PDB file of C-alpha atoms in Angstrom:
ATOM      1  CA  UNK A 288     108.222  89.256  97.828  1.00  0.00           C
ATOM      2  CA  UNK A 289     106.365  92.176  99.358  1.00  0.00           C
ATOM      3  CA  UNK A 290     103.428  94.101  97.974  1.00  0.00           C
ATOM      4  CA  UNK A 291     103.232  96.303  94.958  1.00  0.00           C
ATOM      5  CA  UNK A 292     102.805  99.853  93.763  1.00  0.00           C
ATOM      6  CA  UNK A 293      99.373 100.305  92.211  1.00  0.00           C
ATOM      7  CA  UNK A 294      98.271 102.912  89.726  1.00  0.00           C
ATOM      8  CA  UNK A 295     101.729 104.420  89.545  1.00  0.00           C
ATOM      9  CA  UNK A 296     102.485 106.912  86.790  1.00  0.00           C
ATOM     10  CA  UNK A 297     103.996 105.529  83.620  1.00  0.00           C
ATOM     11  CA  UNK A 298     107.729 105.690  83.024  1.00  0.00           C
ATOM     12  CA  UNK A 299     108.981 108.682  81.058  1.00  0.00           C
ATOM     13  CA  UNK A 300     111.310 107.278  78.452  1.00  0.00           C
ATOM     14  CA  UNK A 301     111.322 110.268  76.134  1.00  0.00           C
ATOM     15  CA  UNK A 302     114.605 112.115  76.230  1.00  0.00           C
ATOM     16  CA  UNK A 303     116.207 109.435  78.407  1.00  0.00           C
ATOM     17  CA  UNK A 304     119.380 107.938  76.932  1.00  0.00           C
ATOM     18  CA  UNK A 305     118.812 104.369  75.830  1.00  0.00           C
ATOM     19  CA  UNK A 306     120.924 101.243  76.189  1.00  0.00           C
ATOM     20  CA  UNK A 307     120.438  97.665  75.034  1.00  0.00           C
ATOM     21  CA  UNK A 308     119.697  94.884  77.514  1.00  0.00           C
ATOM     22  CA  UNK A 309     122.501  92.319  77.271  1.00  0.00           C
ATOM     23  CA  UNK A 310     120.058  89.434  77.722  1.00  0.00           C
ATOM     24  CA  UNK A 311     116.860  90.358  75.857  1.00  0.00           C
ATOM     25  CA  UNK A 312     118.571  92.659  73.316  1.00  0.00           C
ATOM     26  CA  UNK A 313     115.740  95.179  73.770  1.00  0.00           C
ATOM     27  CA  UNK A 314     116.609  98.881  73.714  1.00  0.00           C
ATOM     28  CA  UNK A 315     115.303 100.685  76.772  1.00  0.00           C
ATOM     29  CA  UNK A 316     115.630 103.980  78.605  1.00  0.00           C
ATOM     30  CA  UNK A 317     118.456 103.893  81.147  1.00  0.00           C
ATOM     31  CA  UNK A 318     115.869 104.338  83.885  1.00  0.00           C
ATOM     32  CA  UNK A 319     114.499 100.902  82.943  1.00  0.00           C
ATOM     33  CA  UNK A 320     117.909  99.246  83.124  1.00  0.00           C
ATOM     34  CA  UNK A 321     120.590  98.462  85.686  1.00  0.00           C
ATOM     35  CA  UNK A 322     124.297  98.832  84.933  1.00  0.00           C
ATOM     36  CA  UNK A 323     126.838  96.232  86.023  1.00  0.00           C
ATOM     37  CA  UNK A 324     130.629  96.434  85.937  1.00  0.00           C
ATOM     38  CA  UNK A 325     133.436  93.981  86.527  1.00  0.00           C
ATOM     39  CA  UNK A 326     135.110  94.222  89.937  1.00  0.00           C
ATOM     40  CA  UNK A 327     138.862  93.822  90.494  1.00  0.00           C
ATOM     41  CA  UNK A 328     138.370  90.160  91.418  1.00  0.00           C
ATOM     42  CA  UNK A 329     136.439  89.353  88.249  1.00  0.00           C
ATOM     43  CA  UNK A 330     133.049  89.416  90.009  1.00  0.00           C
ATOM     44  CA  UNK A 331     130.109  91.321  88.562  1.00  0.00           C
ATOM     45  CA  UNK A 332     129.077  94.351  90.630  1.00  0.00           C
ATOM     46  CA  UNK A 333     125.741  96.229  90.315  1.00  0.00           C
ATOM     47  CA  UNK A 334     126.215  99.952  89.687  1.00  0.00           C
ATOM     48  CA  UNK A 335     122.843 101.498  90.458  1.00  0.00           C
ATOM     49  CA  UNK A 336     124.225 105.044  90.515  1.00  0.00           C
ATOM     50  CA  UNK A 337     126.078 104.505  87.224  1.00  0.00           C
ATOM     51  CA  UNK A 338     129.306 105.942  88.567  1.00  0.00           C
ATOM     52  CA  UNK A 339     131.703 103.001  88.752  1.00  0.00           C
ATOM     53  CA  UNK A 340     134.591 102.966  86.247  1.00  0.00           C
ATOM     54  CA  UNK A 341     134.974 100.393  83.532  1.00  0.00           C
ATOM     55  CA  UNK A 342     132.887  99.002  80.741  1.00  0.00           C
ATOM     56  CA  UNK A 343     129.276  98.518  81.727  1.00  0.00           C
ATOM     57  CA  UNK A 344     126.766  95.786  80.999  1.00  0.00           C
ATOM     58  CA  UNK A 345     123.127  96.859  80.992  1.00  0.00           C
ATOM     59  CA  UNK A 346     120.208  94.611  81.920  1.00  0.00           C
ATOM     60  CA  UNK A 347     116.486  95.238  82.173  1.00  0.00           C
ATOM     61  CA  UNK A 348     115.747  96.115  85.802  1.00  0.00           C
ATOM     62  CA  UNK A 349     113.734  92.975  86.488  1.00  0.00           C
ATOM     63  CA  UNK A 350     114.458  90.234  88.989  1.00  0.00           C
ATOM     64  CA  UNK A 351     113.919  87.371  86.573  1.00  0.00           C
ATOM     65  CA  UNK A 352     116.045  88.995  83.864  1.00  0.00           C
ATOM     66  CA  UNK A 353     119.047  89.406  86.157  1.00  0.00           C
ATOM     67  CA  UNK A 354     118.660  85.897  87.575  1.00  0.00           C
ATOM     68  CA  UNK A 355     118.529  84.490  84.053  1.00  0.00           C
ATOM     69  CA  UNK A 356     121.535  86.555  82.931  1.00  0.00           C
ATOM     70  CA  UNK A 357     123.578  85.144  85.797  1.00  0.00           C
ATOM     71  CA  UNK A 358     122.444  81.606  85.014  1.00  0.00           C
ATOM     72  CA  UNK A 359     123.267  81.915  81.314  1.00  0.00           C
ATOM     73  CA  UNK A 360     126.593  83.707  81.889  1.00  0.00           C
ATOM     74  CA  UNK A 361     125.460  86.702  79.874  1.00  0.00           C
ATOM     75  CA  UNK A 362     127.920  88.976  81.689  1.00  0.00           C
ATOM     76  CA  UNK A 363     130.963  87.104  80.402  1.00  0.00           C
ATOM     77  CA  UNK A 364     129.690  87.178  76.837  1.00  0.00           C
ATOM     78  CA  UNK A 365     128.933  90.885  76.990  1.00  0.00           C
ATOM     79  CA  UNK A 366     132.294  91.769  78.534  1.00  0.00           C
ATOM     80  CA  UNK A 367     134.203  89.198  76.469  1.00  0.00           C
ATOM     81  CA  UNK A 368     136.048  87.998  79.540  1.00  0.00           C
ATOM     82  CA  UNK A 369     135.660  85.627  82.479  1.00  0.00           C
ATOM     83  CA  UNK A 370     133.030  87.461  84.522  1.00  0.00           C
ATOM     84  CA  UNK A 371     131.534  85.697  87.534  1.00  0.00           C
ATOM     85  CA  UNK A 372     128.072  86.596  88.778  1.00  0.00           C
ATOM     86  CA  UNK A 373     127.964  86.147  92.575  1.00  0.00           C
ATOM     87  CA  UNK A 374     125.399  83.802  94.091  1.00  0.00           C
ATOM     88  CA  UNK A 375     122.151  85.606  94.793  1.00  0.00           C
ATOM     89  CA  UNK A 376     122.884  88.534  92.479  1.00  0.00           C
ATOM     90  CA  UNK A 377     119.191  89.158  91.767  1.00  0.00           C
ATOM     91  CA  UNK A 378     118.456  89.213  95.519  1.00  0.00           C
ATOM     92  CA  UNK A 379     121.397  91.556  96.077  1.00  0.00           C
ATOM     93  CA  UNK A 380     120.037  94.011  93.540  1.00  0.00           C
ATOM     94  CA  UNK A 381     116.581  93.791  95.130  1.00  0.00           C
ATOM     95  CA  UNK A 382     118.096  94.773  98.457  1.00  0.00           C
ATOM     96  CA  UNK A 383     119.970  97.693  96.937  1.00  0.00           C
ATOM     97  CA  UNK A 384     116.865  99.019  95.182  1.00  0.00           C
ATOM     98  CA  UNK A 385     114.796  98.701  98.357  1.00  0.00           C
ATOM     99  CA  UNK A 386     117.514 100.415 100.397  1.00  0.00           C
ATOM    100  CA  UNK A 387     117.596 103.290  97.925  1.00  0.00           C
ATOM    101  CA  UNK A 388     113.812 103.689  97.995  1.00  0.00           C
ATOM    102  CA  UNK A 389     113.622 103.608 101.776  1.00  0.00           C
ATOM    103  CA  UNK A 390     116.404 106.178 101.934  1.00  0.00           C
ATOM    104  CA  UNK A 391     114.314 108.383  99.640  1.00  0.00           C
ATOM    105  CA  UNK A 392     111.342 107.873 101.951  1.00  0.00           C
ATOM    106  CA  UNK A 393     113.438 109.044 104.900  1.00  0.00           C
ATOM    107  CA  UNK A 394     114.391 112.201 102.998  1.00  0.00           C
ATOM    108  CA  UNK A 395     110.766 112.859 102.049  1.00  0.00           C
ATOM    109  CA  UNK A 396     109.840 112.528 105.708  1.00  0.00           C
ATOM    110  CA  UNK A 397     112.542 115.001 106.743  1.00  0.00           C
ATOM    111  CA  UNK A 398     111.301 117.397 104.076  1.00  0.00           C
ATOM    112  CA  UNK A 399     107.822 117.300 105.590  1.00  0.00           C
ATOM    113  CA  UNK A 400     106.375 115.622 102.511  1.00  0.00           C
ATOM    114  CA  UNK A 401     104.923 112.618 104.352  1.00  0.00           C
ATOM    115  CA  UNK A 402     102.050 112.431 106.816  1.00  0.00           C
ATOM    116  CA  UNK A 403     101.232 109.325 108.843  1.00  0.00           C
ATOM    117  CA  UNK A 404      98.132 107.750 110.282  1.00  0.00           C
ATOM    118  CA  UNK A 405      94.612 107.189 108.949  1.00  0.00           C
ATOM    119  CA  UNK A 406      93.205 110.514 110.186  1.00  0.00           C
ATOM    120  CA  UNK A 407      96.059 112.666 108.910  1.00  0.00           C
ATOM    121  CA  UNK A 408      96.020 110.859 105.571  1.00  0.00           C
ATOM    122  CA  UNK A 409      92.327 111.702 105.227  1.00  0.00           C
ATOM    123  CA  UNK A 410      93.108 115.357 105.996  1.00  0.00           C
ATOM    124  CA  UNK A 411      95.893 115.367 103.408  1.00  0.00           C
ATOM    125  CA  UNK A 412      93.543 113.923 100.812  1.00  0.00           C
ATOM    126  CA  UNK A 413      90.997 116.677 101.453  1.00  0.00           C
ATOM    127  CA  UNK A 414      93.730 119.307 101.046  1.00  0.00           C
ATOM    128  CA  UNK A 415      94.263 118.278  97.429  1.00  0.00           C
ATOM    129  CA  UNK A 416      98.059 118.166  97.799  1.00  0.00           C
ATOM    130  CA  UNK A 417      98.476 114.397  98.050  1.00  0.00           C
ATOM    131  CA  UNK A 418     100.313 112.770  95.126  1.00  0.00           C
ATOM    132  CA  UNK A 419     100.234 109.161  96.370  1.00  0.00           C
ATOM    133  CA  UNK A 420      99.212 106.950  99.249  1.00  0.00           C
ATOM    134  CA  UNK A 421     101.563 104.615 101.088  1.00  0.00           C
ATOM    135  CA  UNK A 422     100.188 101.411 102.575  1.00  0.00           C
ATOM    136  CA  UNK A 423     102.221  98.819 104.422  1.00  0.00           C
ATOM    137  CA  UNK A 424     102.385  95.571 102.473  1.00  0.00           C
ATOM    138  CA  UNK A 425     100.955  93.850 105.552  1.00  0.00           C
ATOM    139  CA  UNK A 426      98.201  96.427 106.129  1.00  0.00           C
ATOM    140  CA  UNK A 427      94.631  95.221 106.620  1.00  0.00           C
ATOM    141  CA  UNK A 428      92.732  95.126 103.335  1.00  0.00           C
ATOM    142  CA  UNK A 429      89.778  97.041 104.812  1.00  0.00           C
ATOM    143  CA  UNK A 430      91.907 100.056 105.783  1.00  0.00           C
ATOM    144  CA  UNK A 431      93.576 100.122 102.382  1.00  0.00           C
ATOM    145  CA  UNK A 432      90.220  99.927 100.628  1.00  0.00           C
ATOM    146  CA  UNK A 433      88.731 102.777 102.652  1.00  0.00           C
ATOM    147  CA  UNK A 434      91.611 105.178 102.003  1.00  0.00           C
ATOM    148  CA  UNK A 435      91.803 104.275  98.335  1.00  0.00           C
ATOM    149  CA  UNK A 436      88.070 104.952  98.134  1.00  0.00           C
ATOM    150  CA  UNK A 437      88.515 108.383  99.730  1.00  0.00           C
ATOM    151  CA  UNK A 438      91.302 109.104  97.239  1.00  0.00           C
ATOM    152  CA  UNK A 439      88.934 108.335  94.377  1.00  0.00           C
ATOM    153  CA  UNK A 440      86.260 110.505  95.949  1.00  0.00           C
ATOM    154  CA  UNK A 441      88.485 113.592  96.088  1.00  0.00           C
ATOM    155  CA  UNK A 442      89.891 113.053  92.572  1.00  0.00           C
ATOM    156  CA  UNK A 443      86.612 112.655  90.703  1.00  0.00           C
ATOM    157  CA  UNK A 444      87.047 108.907  90.510  1.00  0.00           C
ATOM    158  CA  UNK A 445      90.604 108.884  89.177  1.00  0.00           C
ATOM    159  CA  UNK A 446      92.277 107.804  92.405  1.00  0.00           C
ATOM    160  CA  UNK A 447      95.937 108.146  93.331  1.00  0.00           C
ATOM    161  CA  UNK A 448      99.012 105.913  93.065  1.00  0.00           C
ATOM    162  CA  UNK A 449      99.114 103.530  96.029  1.00  0.00           C
ATOM    163  CA  UNK A 450     102.518 102.277  97.153  1.00  0.00           C
ATOM    164  CA  UNK A 451     102.276  98.859  98.785  1.00  0.00           C
ATOM    165  CA  UNK A 452     105.877  97.712  98.461  1.00  0.00           C
ATOM    166  CA  UNK A 453     107.248  97.784 102.011  1.00  0.00           C
ATOM    167  CA  UNK A 454     106.196  96.208 105.285  1.00  0.00           C
ATOM    168  CA  UNK A 455     105.148  98.214 108.331  1.00  0.00           C
ATOM    169  CA  UNK A 456     108.484  97.449 109.957  1.00  0.00           C
ATOM    170  CA  UNK A 457     110.424  98.683 106.923  1.00  0.00           C
ATOM    171  CA  UNK A 458     108.372 101.875 106.728  1.00  0.00           C
ATOM    172  CA  UNK A 459     108.779 102.437 110.447  1.00  0.00           C
ATOM    173  CA  UNK A 460     112.524 101.965 110.387  1.00  0.00           C
ATOM    174  CA  UNK A 461     112.929 104.408 107.482  1.00  0.00           C
ATOM    175  CA  UNK A 462     110.692 107.060 109.038  1.00  0.00           C
ATOM    176  CA  UNK A 463     111.800 106.664 112.642  1.00  0.00           C
ATOM    177  CA  UNK A 464     108.264 105.815 113.712  1.00  0.00           C
ATOM    178  CA  UNK A 465     106.440 102.797 115.046  1.00  0.00           C
ATOM    179  CA  UNK A 466     103.449 100.989 113.589  1.00  0.00           C
ATOM    180  CA  UNK A 467     103.474 102.758 110.202  1.00  0.00           C
ATOM    181  CA  UNK A 468     100.496 101.336 108.323  1.00  0.00           C
ATOM    182  CA  UNK A 469      99.255 104.238 106.187  1.00  0.00           C
ATOM    183  CA  UNK A 470     100.871 107.449 104.991  1.00  0.00           C
ATOM    184  CA  UNK A 471     100.369 110.089 102.319  1.00  0.00           C
ATOM    185  CA  UNK A 472     102.953 111.670 100.061  1.00  0.00           C
ATOM    186  CA  UNK A 473     102.589 115.442  99.773  1.00  0.00           C
ATOM    187  CA  UNK A 474     103.619 117.395  96.693  1.00  0.00           C
ATOM    188  CA  UNK A 475     107.355 118.060  96.587  1.00  0.00           C
ATOM    189  CA  UNK A 476     110.604 116.997  94.996  1.00  0.00           C
ATOM    190  CA  UNK A 477     111.573 114.522  97.721  1.00  0.00           C
ATOM    191  CA  UNK A 478     108.165 112.863  97.548  1.00  0.00           C
ATOM    192  CA  UNK A 479     108.462 112.509  93.781  1.00  0.00           C
ATOM    193  CA  UNK A 480     111.866 110.854  94.151  1.00  0.00           C
ATOM    194  CA  UNK A 481     110.519 108.332  96.619  1.00  0.00           C
ATOM    195  CA  UNK A 482     107.545 107.581  94.376  1.00  0.00           C
ATOM    196  CA  UNK A 483     109.866 106.893  91.432  1.00  0.00           C
ATOM    197  CA  UNK A 484     112.170 104.723  93.562  1.00  0.00           C
ATOM    198  CA  UNK A 485     109.266 102.715  94.971  1.00  0.00           C
ATOM    199  CA  UNK A 486     107.916 102.163  91.473  1.00  0.00           C
ATOM    200  CA  UNK A 487     111.300 100.819  90.410  1.00  0.00           C
ATOM    201  CA  UNK A 488     111.264  98.314  93.264  1.00  0.00           C
ATOM    202  CA  UNK A 489     107.753  97.202  92.331  1.00  0.00           C
ATOM    203  CA  UNK A 490     108.647  96.720  88.670  1.00  0.00           C
ATOM    204  CA  UNK A 491     111.819  94.839  89.578  1.00  0.00           C
ATOM    205  CA  UNK A 492     109.946  92.392  91.776  1.00  0.00           C
ATOM    206  CA  UNK A 493     107.157  91.912  89.276  1.00  0.00           C
ATOM    207  CA  UNK A 494     109.705  90.924  86.649  1.00  0.00           C
ATOM    208  CA  UNK A 495     109.934  91.345  82.895  1.00  0.00           C
ATOM    209  CA  UNK A 496     106.129  91.337  82.567  1.00  0.00           C
ATOM    210  CA  UNK A 497     106.158  94.822  84.135  1.00  0.00           C
ATOM    211  CA  UNK A 498     107.882  96.114  81.009  1.00  0.00           C
ATOM    212  CA  UNK A 499     105.155  95.119  78.596  1.00  0.00           C
ATOM    213  CA  UNK A 500     104.071  97.944  76.319  1.00  0.00           C
ATOM    214  CA  UNK A 501     102.117  98.326  73.103  1.00  0.00           C
ATOM    215  CA  UNK A 502     104.696  96.156  71.386  1.00  0.00           C
ATOM    216  CA  UNK A 503     104.427  93.356  73.943  1.00  0.00           C
ATOM    217  CA  UNK A 504     107.220  91.728  75.905  1.00  0.00           C
ATOM    218  CA  UNK A 505     110.814  91.270  74.811  1.00  0.00           C
ATOM    219  CA  UNK A 506     111.035  88.474  72.273  1.00  0.00           C
ATOM    220  CA  UNK A 507     114.606  88.737  71.052  1.00  0.00           C
ATOM    221  CA  UNK A 508     116.210  86.620  73.746  1.00  0.00           C
ATOM    222  CA  UNK A 509     119.516  85.026  72.892  1.00  0.00           C
TER     223      UNK A 509
END
């Protein structure tokens, strides 16, 4: 798995319609879940955009939860029919989430809400309009540390979210650039969408432990 998103803003569950995870039985905001439907051939299909017809099965958006649901045939029990989870379903969902996030990054770039390179990132930080930093997962630790330190310096010690989910190659392909190691997200709607999508990828890869709250982890597993 790649890197992670650090110091990202907390999920906003208030006002978000809730569903129950078919495996853990925990009620969560839809933004913390992934919907699955049954395809014409009886195979389970992830429905990230929540638009596919048919009865849906909701699972916590965590790699280990989906892998366990497939292993324990939770889809068939929830749908009360013979539902087959394809091999590598958890990996398939990971790819879809990453693709969605990188697509959002491309849109943020087109909207002019991304700047690239160490020097330009420093300038963006001084402007006070930066909402997050983007570091390649394979970036040198020293460069990451220096920029994170500058972010703390211009925010009175609070720092900024640091996205470390994607490799330099993935960032470069999405932005149409080469050697993308560091970038800064500038205030704007497209930047916010990418930040949320990247956070979802990070939580998914971290697994169910990313969904711990004041009440602890899910404990009502079937």
